[in-house]
């Protein structure tokens, strides 16, 4: 993950590591290299520029602290700023409510259904939580089947109504079902499309309006770079979601989505998904991710 970005940042620090102190002059080249590395990792130009302007300002502002070397200082400033760009601190999942309702939305193929299964598996392991998965895709019978397979793998019930063509009604019925079966978390996996589509947005917005979820998680494939960020913007404009899930971080992803989404939509990344297996879900910690990027 983010290998190229990590390597590029490491090489950006090389020159400044040999300097006695940080000056306007010797920091300029480093900052330029960092900016290029970010842009090549699919970070939007404006975000990259703002980022490096802040890094420069902070590094110069701290030059009087002589306890650390210029190299160490730069690494620390960049690490802190990367964490801050990704949201600073982790953001908890809202699993409150009786039942708690979590709506999962995103494009088809983003990893929504896989994530829904992983989230159910993750929550099921937590004290007092008993999830119900809802296959609320009225267009693709295969999507219902896929969620059922995952549900049986992890031992979580899956609610579906294959004959019903009303996604809002299915969601409402699922919540009744959860109440009657003492399930206290309802995870609704909605239908996606290959591209942003008004009918899809309308449907998810209608489900949101009907069931008032405590969490609306937008799932996005991290491999899609700047497209991921644009898709996030479109979904957020329409749904005002509460958090982001980045998937496929096990692939050869460059980092742009992870680094830019929080800045663009001002919503936290809550989970990262890195594999097809049900136990490959992690809470997103911005500082740990920043540390990983810097190696
Ligand atoms: P949906 O259409 O949004 O529900 O997407 P799916 O959950 O069906 O995922 C689409 C494809 O991506 C499937 O083949 C999944 O197995 C795969 N997939 C989902 N999440 C991940 C992940 O984190 N890493 C990898 N490598 N593959 C994933």
mmCIF file of C-alpha atoms in Angstrom, residues 5 49 64 82 101 105 107 117 126 161 169 191 199 201 241 247-248 253 257 262 285-286 295:
data_model
loop_
_atom_site.group_PDB
_atom_site.id
_atom_site.type_symbol
_atom_site.label_atom_id
_atom_site.label_comp_id
_atom_site.label_asym_id
_atom_site.label_seq_id
_atom_site.Cartn_x
_atom_site.Cartn_y
_atom_site.Cartn_z
ATOM 1 C CA UNK A 5 4.426 7.501 -2.172
ATOM 2 C CA UNK A 49 -0.065 22.760 -2.464
ATOM 3 C CA UNK A 64 14.767 27.224 16.743
ATOM 4 C CA UNK A 82 -0.558 13.750 6.916
ATOM 5 C CA UNK A 101 -29.295 1.639 11.822
ATOM 6 C CA UNK A 105 -24.020 3.187 0.017
ATOM 7 C CA UNK A 107 -21.084 2.482 -6.520
ATOM 8 C CA UNK A 117 -20.492 -8.561 5.779
ATOM 9 C CA UNK A 126 -18.521 -6.719 20.320
ATOM 10 C CA UNK A 161 -37.545 -9.880 0.146
ATOM 11 C CA UNK A 169 -40.445 -0.893 2.307
ATOM 12 C CA UNK A 191 -28.063 -1.129 -4.562
ATOM 13 C CA UNK A 199 -32.335 6.951 -9.765
ATOM 14 C CA UNK A 201 -29.290 8.508 -5.468
ATOM 15 C CA UNK A 241 -23.197 10.723 4.769
ATOM 16 C CA UNK A 247 -11.764 -0.546 0.290
ATOM 17 C CA UNK A 248 -9.127 -2.539 -1.569
ATOM 18 C CA UNK A 253 -3.379 1.830 -4.413
ATOM 19 C CA UNK A 257 -8.220 8.790 -2.002
ATOM 20 C CA UNK A 262 -11.535 14.049 4.388
ATOM 21 C CA UNK A 285 -6.483 5.620 12.585
ATOM 22 C CA UNK A 286 -5.087 8.669 10.756
ATOM 23 C CA UNK A 295 7.611 3.797 6.856
#
